Each structure stands twice: as structure tokens, then as C-alpha cells.
Amino acid sequence: MPRPRETKVDLPLWTLTIGDRAAAPILFVHGFPISHEMWLPAADQVAEEAFCILPDLPGYGRTPPRPECSIASYADDLAGLLDAMGERRPVTMCGLSMGGIIALEFFRRHRSRLAALILCDTRYNAETPEGVEVREKVARLALERGTRVVAETMIDRALGPHVEPMIKARLMHLMCTTPAKGTAAGSRALGGRADSLGTLRDIDVPTLLVWGREDQITGLEIAQVFEREIPGSRLEIIEGAGHVPPMERPAEFAAVVKKFMKARPPAH
Ligand code: MLT
């Protein structure tokens, strides 16, 4: 049965909520350079177990761009969103790739707001000097030639080799419709990200790791470091998915997230 949906246009970040507000809250943080829409194929099913909060970060989807962004400013934006929603309960934060990097920063800056973490196809390392240059090139490419050119450089690596053409077209559309300023700011934010390896051992909230078996951007060897370093964490591998399991294998992704959320009581 479809769950109640509400779009919130009067919050600091444009946000969609799905599900019963009394259920345990889960805050979904999208990857680069896309929007909350990447979660939609899985979110209705997760909403059977949780109150789903799906914002667009500044410069993505329907939230206007800002000139300067950083991983830290995105994390603070999310804390501000929870304040503006009056959501005082600790949330489960589910972040994919850039969203996972933001979730680690959120853990460092806003630990008391977190009940649990779900980290999907993400990274713990700071950018390498060569990587910083590539991120700057991507930012300029977006501003000078548009986001389609950036999308074309990313799309094939972002998905598993057997992806359905409709899913590829959907991801391409999401990447191409992100404003160039959002893509550029996100690329520079990724270039400036902190190293989180030392943080992993300090994570003291229940943590689920979800990874696509065929991820060509953040491969399974990275997931294994997360699993080794985060006390008590568990890794779920989604067969047949690449870097974006909630779009590529939504039912399988939703099932592991729902199972994890079932164990999270809706604290008051
Ligand atoms: C993402 O999905 O957020 C990007 O792949 C992040 C990255 O390029 O590191």
C-alpha cells in the first residue's frame, strides 16, 4: 500500500517525506551529482518500516545552489533541516557515496543526532593530490560545458555491467538535470573532504554497510575496510548492482534496509 507523502518547500532544503511520522526516522543523503530521486525506487518499501526523509542538498534537485559548499556545510545543512522539521529524535542516516562521506562528517559534528548509520558504496579516504586536480577539472567542465559532459564521463562506471537501459536513462537524466553550479560545488567539496579512516573505529552507533557487488567507483575492497574498522558493523552485498544499488536493485536494497530499521525502535 502506498505510504503518505509530503513535499516540504518551506524548509532550508527541499524535502520529501514518505511514511508514518511516528515510525523511526531515516534520513537519506544522496550521492553526486544527483538528487533525492535516486532513493525513490526503494523508499516506498522502506517506508513500511520507517519515516523516510529525503532532502535535496544545496544545488541538487529542487534546492537552489550556493556559491560555496563543503562536506561539513552539507552535514550542517542536514542538522539544520532536522531542527527546522522539529525532528528531535536521533535519526538513522543512510548515505550513498558522497552521501556516506557526509554521514561520516555528520557523525563527527552531530553525534547526538544519530541513532544508526547505513553507509552505501562510499569512501573513507581524503582525496589524493591528483584527485583534487581531477575534481577541479570536473567542476570547470560542468561550469563551462554543462552537466551532460560530466554525466557522460561517469555514467558507465556508475552502474553494473548488466543494468537495464531504463535505469541507465533515469540516472543519466538525474545527472544531466543537476544545475552546473551544484555539480561544480559538489565536485570541489569532494576534493576537499577530510580523511575519515581514523573516525571509523570511533563509530559507536549500529552500522550497516550496503554495497553493490559490481561497484566500479568504490569497490568492495573499500567496503571490507569499513567492515574491519567499524565495531560491530555488518556488510550486505547486493548482487548484480554497481555503485547505485537503490536504483539498480531497489527491492533487494529496500529489504536489507527494512530489516535493519525493524530493529530500531522509534525513540521519542
Ligand atoms: C557519488 O556517487 O557520490 C560519487 O561517485 C562520489 C565520488 O565520485 O567519489
Tab-separated table of C-alpha atoms and ligand atoms in Angstrom:
chain	number	residue	atom	x	y	z
A	1	MET	CA	0.000	0.000	0.000
A	2	PRO	CA	1.489	3.461	-0.899
A	3	ARG	CA	2.515	5.424	2.219
A	4	PRO	CA	1.626	9.087	2.849
A	5	ARG	CA	3.940	11.518	1.013
A	6	GLU	CA	4.531	15.174	1.771
A	7	THR	CA	6.742	17.650	-0.055
A	8	LYS	CA	8.187	20.392	2.153
A	9	VAL	CA	9.035	23.557	0.305
A	10	ASP	CA	9.344	25.808	3.367
A	11	LEU	CA	12.395	24.075	4.875
A	12	PRO	CA	16.082	25.041	4.401
A	13	LEU	CA	16.394	22.086	1.986
A	14	TRP	CA	13.632	20.941	-0.378
A	15	THR	CA	12.483	17.672	1.196
A	16	LEU	CA	10.106	14.803	0.505
A	17	THR	CA	8.859	12.680	3.395
A	18	ILE	CA	7.287	9.254	2.975
A	19	GLY	CA	5.588	7.204	5.670
A	20	ASP	CA	4.236	7.495	9.165
A	21	ARG	CA	5.846	10.269	11.212
A	22	ALA	CA	5.590	8.127	14.372
A	23	ALA	CA	7.910	5.473	12.890
A	24	ALA	CA	11.696	5.572	13.412
A	25	PRO	CA	13.172	8.334	11.214
A	26	ILE	CA	15.646	7.587	8.423
A	27	LEU	CA	17.372	10.472	6.654
A	28	PHE	CA	18.560	9.597	3.137
A	29	VAL	CA	21.546	11.537	1.765
A	30	HIS	CA	22.004	11.302	-1.984
A	31	GLY	CA	25.207	10.886	-3.990
A	32	PHE	CA	26.993	13.131	-6.509
A	33	PRO	CA	25.793	14.655	-8.820
A	34	ILE	CA	22.164	13.566	-8.397
A	35	SER	CA	19.236	14.224	-6.028
A	36	HIS	CA	16.811	12.589	-3.574
A	37	GLU	CA	15.192	10.935	-6.606
A	38	MET	CA	17.871	8.224	-6.597
A	39	TRP	CA	16.174	6.755	-3.479
A	40	LEU	CA	12.616	6.736	-4.843
A	41	PRO	CA	12.623	3.215	-6.348
A	42	ALA	CA	13.397	1.816	-2.843
A	43	ALA	CA	11.897	4.403	-0.472
A	44	ASP	CA	8.236	3.331	-0.635
A	45	GLN	CA	9.214	-0.122	0.580
A	46	VAL	CA	11.485	1.248	3.329
A	47	ALA	CA	8.563	3.462	4.398
A	48	GLU	CA	6.723	0.314	5.535
A	49	GLU	CA	9.207	0.247	8.448
A	50	ALA	CA	10.417	3.844	8.841
A	51	PHE	CA	9.624	7.532	8.418
A	52	CYS	CA	11.699	8.430	5.333
A	53	ILE	CA	13.162	11.940	4.996
A	54	LEU	CA	14.582	12.649	1.515
A	55	PRO	CA	16.178	16.083	1.060
A	56	ASP	CA	17.977	17.633	-1.894
A	57	LEU	CA	21.326	19.122	-0.837
A	58	PRO	CA	22.057	22.721	-1.984
A	59	GLY	CA	22.500	22.802	-5.762
A	60	TYR	CA	20.778	19.442	-6.380
A	61	GLY	CA	17.211	18.631	-7.360
A	62	ARG	CA	14.932	21.415	-6.159
A	63	THR	CA	17.208	23.116	-3.573
A	64	PRO	CA	18.898	26.216	-5.050
A	65	PRO	CA	22.709	26.237	-5.419
A	66	ARG	CA	25.025	28.096	-3.037
A	67	PRO	CA	28.370	29.526	-4.176
A	68	GLU	CA	30.484	27.710	-1.573
A	69	CYS	CA	29.847	24.231	-0.169
A	70	SER	CA	31.892	21.697	1.724
A	71	ILE	CA	31.221	18.255	3.127
A	72	ALA	CA	30.989	19.972	6.539
A	73	SER	CA	28.455	22.549	5.306
A	74	TYR	CA	26.302	19.778	3.815
A	75	ALA	CA	26.401	17.944	7.192
A	76	ASP	CA	25.385	21.140	8.997
A	77	ASP	CA	22.604	21.730	6.441
A	78	LEU	CA	21.171	18.321	7.380
A	79	ALA	CA	21.291	19.117	11.108
A	80	GLY	CA	19.538	22.432	10.301
A	81	LEU	CA	16.907	20.542	8.317
A	82	LEU	CA	16.140	18.273	11.296
A	83	ASP	CA	15.857	21.358	13.531
A	84	ALA	CA	13.507	23.066	11.081
A	85	MET	CA	11.358	19.914	10.880
A	86	GLY	CA	11.195	19.738	14.690
A	87	GLU	CA	12.749	16.251	14.430
A	88	ARG	CA	14.488	15.904	17.805
A	89	ARG	CA	14.716	12.100	17.754
A	90	PRO	CA	18.078	10.607	16.795
A	91	VAL	CA	17.869	9.502	13.169
A	92	THR	CA	19.332	6.703	11.120
A	93	MET	CA	21.359	8.379	8.396
A	94	CYS	CA	21.617	6.457	5.145
A	95	GLY	CA	24.160	7.949	2.735
A	96	LEU	CA	25.415	6.710	-0.606
A	97	SER	CA	28.869	7.642	-1.904
A	98	MET	CA	29.085	11.434	-1.334
A	99	GLY	CA	26.108	10.940	0.999
A	100	GLY	CA	28.121	8.413	3.025
A	101	ILE	CA	31.065	10.820	3.235
A	102	ILE	CA	28.631	13.445	4.556
A	103	ALA	CA	27.242	10.906	7.049
A	104	LEU	CA	30.756	10.339	8.464
A	105	GLU	CA	31.167	14.112	8.830
A	106	PHE	CA	27.723	14.284	10.441
A	107	PHE	CA	28.880	11.639	12.945
A	108	ARG	CA	31.865	13.856	13.857
A	109	ARG	CA	29.847	17.064	14.128
A	110	HIS	CA	26.390	15.971	15.318
A	111	ARG	CA	26.869	12.613	17.045
A	112	SER	CA	23.920	13.145	19.432
A	113	ARG	CA	21.502	13.382	16.479
A	114	LEU	CA	22.397	9.883	15.229
A	115	ALA	CA	20.732	6.592	16.166
A	116	ALA	CA	22.430	4.482	13.493
A	117	LEU	CA	24.290	4.659	10.180
A	118	ILE	CA	23.774	2.991	6.826
A	119	LEU	CA	26.802	3.564	4.594
A	120	CYS	CA	26.462	2.566	0.955
A	121	ASP	CA	29.163	2.425	-1.766
A	122	THR	CA	31.207	5.197	-0.174
A	123	ARG	CA	34.745	6.248	0.760
A	124	TYR	CA	36.719	6.895	3.959
A	125	ASN	CA	39.882	8.428	2.488
A	126	ALA	CA	40.743	12.074	1.814
A	127	GLU	CA	41.217	12.955	-1.854
A	128	THR	CA	44.711	12.397	-3.303
A	129	PRO	CA	46.525	15.475	-4.745
A	130	GLU	CA	45.859	14.129	-8.288
A	131	GLY	CA	42.242	13.505	-7.316
A	132	VAL	CA	41.862	17.132	-6.144
A	133	GLU	CA	43.005	18.254	-9.613
A	134	VAL	CA	40.503	15.921	-11.291
A	135	ARG	CA	37.684	17.236	-9.047
A	136	GLU	CA	38.630	20.804	-10.029
A	137	LYS	CA	38.617	19.838	-13.723
A	138	VAL	CA	35.167	18.268	-13.326
A	139	ALA	CA	33.923	21.465	-11.641
A	140	ARG	CA	35.213	23.597	-14.535
A	141	LEU	CA	33.852	21.174	-17.113
A	142	ALA	CA	30.392	21.449	-15.545
A	143	LEU	CA	30.511	25.262	-15.459
A	144	GLU	CA	31.995	25.707	-18.934
A	145	ARG	CA	30.404	22.865	-20.924
A	146	GLY	CA	27.421	21.741	-18.861
A	147	THR	CA	26.492	18.778	-16.719
A	148	ARG	CA	25.787	16.410	-19.630
A	149	VAL	CA	29.510	16.307	-20.436
A	150	VAL	CA	30.260	15.398	-16.805
A	151	ALA	CA	27.492	12.777	-16.810
A	152	GLU	CA	28.929	11.181	-19.940
A	153	THR	CA	32.291	10.699	-18.200
A	154	MET	CA	30.636	8.996	-15.181
A	155	ILE	CA	27.617	7.026	-16.315
A	156	ASP	CA	29.229	3.748	-17.425
A	157	ARG	CA	31.330	3.348	-14.290
A	158	ALA	CA	28.381	4.235	-12.063
A	159	LEU	CA	26.311	1.186	-12.965
A	160	GLY	CA	26.820	-2.551	-13.040
A	161	PRO	CA	27.535	-4.161	-16.448
A	162	HIS	CA	24.055	-5.729	-16.795
A	163	VAL	CA	21.951	-2.694	-15.925
A	164	GLU	CA	18.612	-2.245	-17.666
A	165	PRO	CA	18.617	0.603	-20.248
A	166	MET	CA	15.693	2.343	-18.445
A	167	ILE	CA	17.705	2.595	-15.225
A	168	LYS	CA	20.717	3.944	-17.086
A	169	ALA	CA	18.485	6.521	-18.800
A	170	ARG	CA	16.994	7.529	-15.425
A	171	LEU	CA	20.421	8.017	-13.818
A	172	MET	CA	21.645	9.959	-16.859
A	173	HIS	CA	18.600	12.218	-16.590
A	174	LEU	CA	19.257	12.867	-12.885
A	175	MET	CA	22.909	13.731	-13.554
A	176	CYS	CA	22.095	15.987	-16.518
A	177	THR	CA	19.371	17.964	-14.716
A	178	THR	CA	21.570	18.900	-11.744
A	179	PRO	CA	22.476	22.588	-12.179
A	180	ALA	CA	26.102	23.135	-13.235
A	181	LYS	CA	26.718	25.204	-10.093
A	182	GLY	CA	25.565	22.312	-7.891
A	183	THR	CA	27.779	19.816	-9.712
A	184	ALA	CA	30.788	22.168	-9.531
A	185	ALA	CA	30.323	22.883	-5.821
A	186	GLY	CA	29.857	19.173	-5.056
A	187	SER	CA	32.966	18.205	-7.013
A	188	ARG	CA	35.058	20.774	-5.127
A	189	ALA	CA	33.518	19.643	-1.807
A	190	LEU	CA	34.539	16.041	-2.602
A	191	GLY	CA	38.048	17.275	-3.437
A	192	GLY	CA	38.313	18.954	-0.030
A	193	ARG	CA	36.919	16.086	2.050
A	194	ALA	CA	38.610	15.038	5.290
A	195	ASP	CA	40.201	11.660	5.878
A	196	SER	CA	37.751	9.517	7.866
A	197	LEU	CA	39.820	6.374	8.385
A	198	GLY	CA	40.571	7.355	11.994
A	199	THR	CA	36.874	8.049	12.637
A	200	LEU	CA	35.726	4.547	11.710
A	201	ARG	CA	36.965	2.931	14.939
A	202	ASP	CA	35.130	5.564	16.996
A	203	ILE	CA	31.742	4.834	15.451
A	204	ASP	CA	29.561	3.730	18.348
A	205	VAL	CA	26.164	3.548	16.656
A	206	PRO	CA	24.811	0.421	14.929
A	207	THR	CA	26.163	0.475	11.375
A	208	LEU	CA	25.019	-1.356	8.281
A	209	LEU	CA	27.179	-1.339	5.138
A	210	VAL	CA	25.412	-1.910	1.825
A	211	TRP	CA	27.476	-2.371	-1.344
A	212	GLY	CA	26.854	-3.306	-4.955
A	213	ARG	CA	28.909	-6.384	-5.903
A	214	GLU	CA	29.840	-4.742	-9.248
A	215	ASP	CA	30.716	-1.269	-7.904
A	216	GLN	CA	33.450	0.130	-10.194
A	217	ILE	CA	33.780	3.506	-8.391
A	218	THR	CA	34.065	2.436	-4.745
A	219	GLY	CA	34.878	-1.269	-4.986
A	220	LEU	CA	34.220	-3.987	-2.423
A	221	GLU	CA	37.790	-3.736	-1.100
A	222	ILE	CA	36.737	-0.370	0.387
A	223	ALA	CA	33.661	-1.961	1.995
A	224	GLN	CA	35.933	-4.527	3.627
A	225	VAL	CA	37.975	-1.765	5.300
A	226	PHE	CA	34.755	-0.198	6.641
A	227	GLU	CA	33.663	-3.606	7.944
A	228	ARG	CA	37.033	-4.275	9.584
A	229	GLU	CA	37.281	-0.843	11.220
A	230	ILE	CA	33.724	-0.058	12.409
A	231	PRO	CA	32.998	-2.055	15.550
A	232	GLY	CA	30.064	-4.437	15.109
A	233	SER	CA	29.263	-3.323	11.558
A	234	ARG	CA	27.710	-5.726	9.075
A	235	LEU	CA	28.188	-5.790	5.305
A	236	GLU	CA	25.338	-6.665	2.953
A	237	ILE	CA	26.348	-7.158	-0.682
A	238	ILE	CA	23.735	-6.524	-3.360
A	239	GLU	CA	24.293	-8.935	-6.233
A	240	GLY	CA	24.060	-7.538	-9.758
A	241	ALA	CA	24.300	-3.889	-8.636
A	242	GLY	CA	27.078	-1.365	-9.291
A	243	HIS	CA	27.613	1.941	-7.467
A	244	VAL	CA	23.889	2.786	-7.048
A	245	PRO	CA	22.065	-0.277	-5.610
A	246	PRO	CA	18.868	1.623	-4.625
A	247	MET	CA	18.297	2.370	-8.321
A	248	GLU	CA	19.698	-0.850	-9.772
A	249	ARG	CA	18.244	-3.389	-7.304
A	250	PRO	CA	15.624	-1.438	-5.319
A	251	ALA	CA	13.766	-4.443	-3.866
A	252	GLU	CA	16.965	-6.098	-2.586
A	253	PHE	CA	18.261	-2.777	-1.257
A	254	ALA	CA	14.969	-1.977	0.500
A	255	ALA	CA	14.852	-5.452	2.055
A	256	VAL	CA	18.205	-5.079	3.839
A	257	VAL	CA	17.417	-1.532	4.966
A	258	LYS	CA	13.958	-2.557	6.226
A	259	LYS	CA	15.437	-5.454	8.174
A	260	PHE	CA	17.914	-3.067	9.816
A	261	MET	CA	15.180	-0.485	10.573
A	262	LYS	CA	12.933	-3.136	12.107
A	263	ALA	CA	15.466	-3.391	14.916
A	264	ARG	CA	15.372	0.422	15.508
A	265	PRO	CA	12.623	1.486	17.902
A	266	PRO	CA	11.068	4.918	17.120
A	267	ALA	CA	12.592	6.808	20.113
A	268	HIS	CA	10.568	9.776	21.350
B	1	MLT	C1	28.926	9.706	-5.719
B	1	MLT	O1	28.211	8.792	-6.154
B	1	MLT	O2	28.580	10.450	-4.786
B	1	MLT	C2	30.249	9.912	-6.401
B	1	MLT	O3	30.580	8.798	-7.148
B	1	MLT	C3	31.289	10.284	-5.413
B	1	MLT	C4	32.672	10.191	-5.947
B	1	MLT	O4	32.894	10.387	-7.142
B	1	MLT	O5	33.565	9.966	-5.140
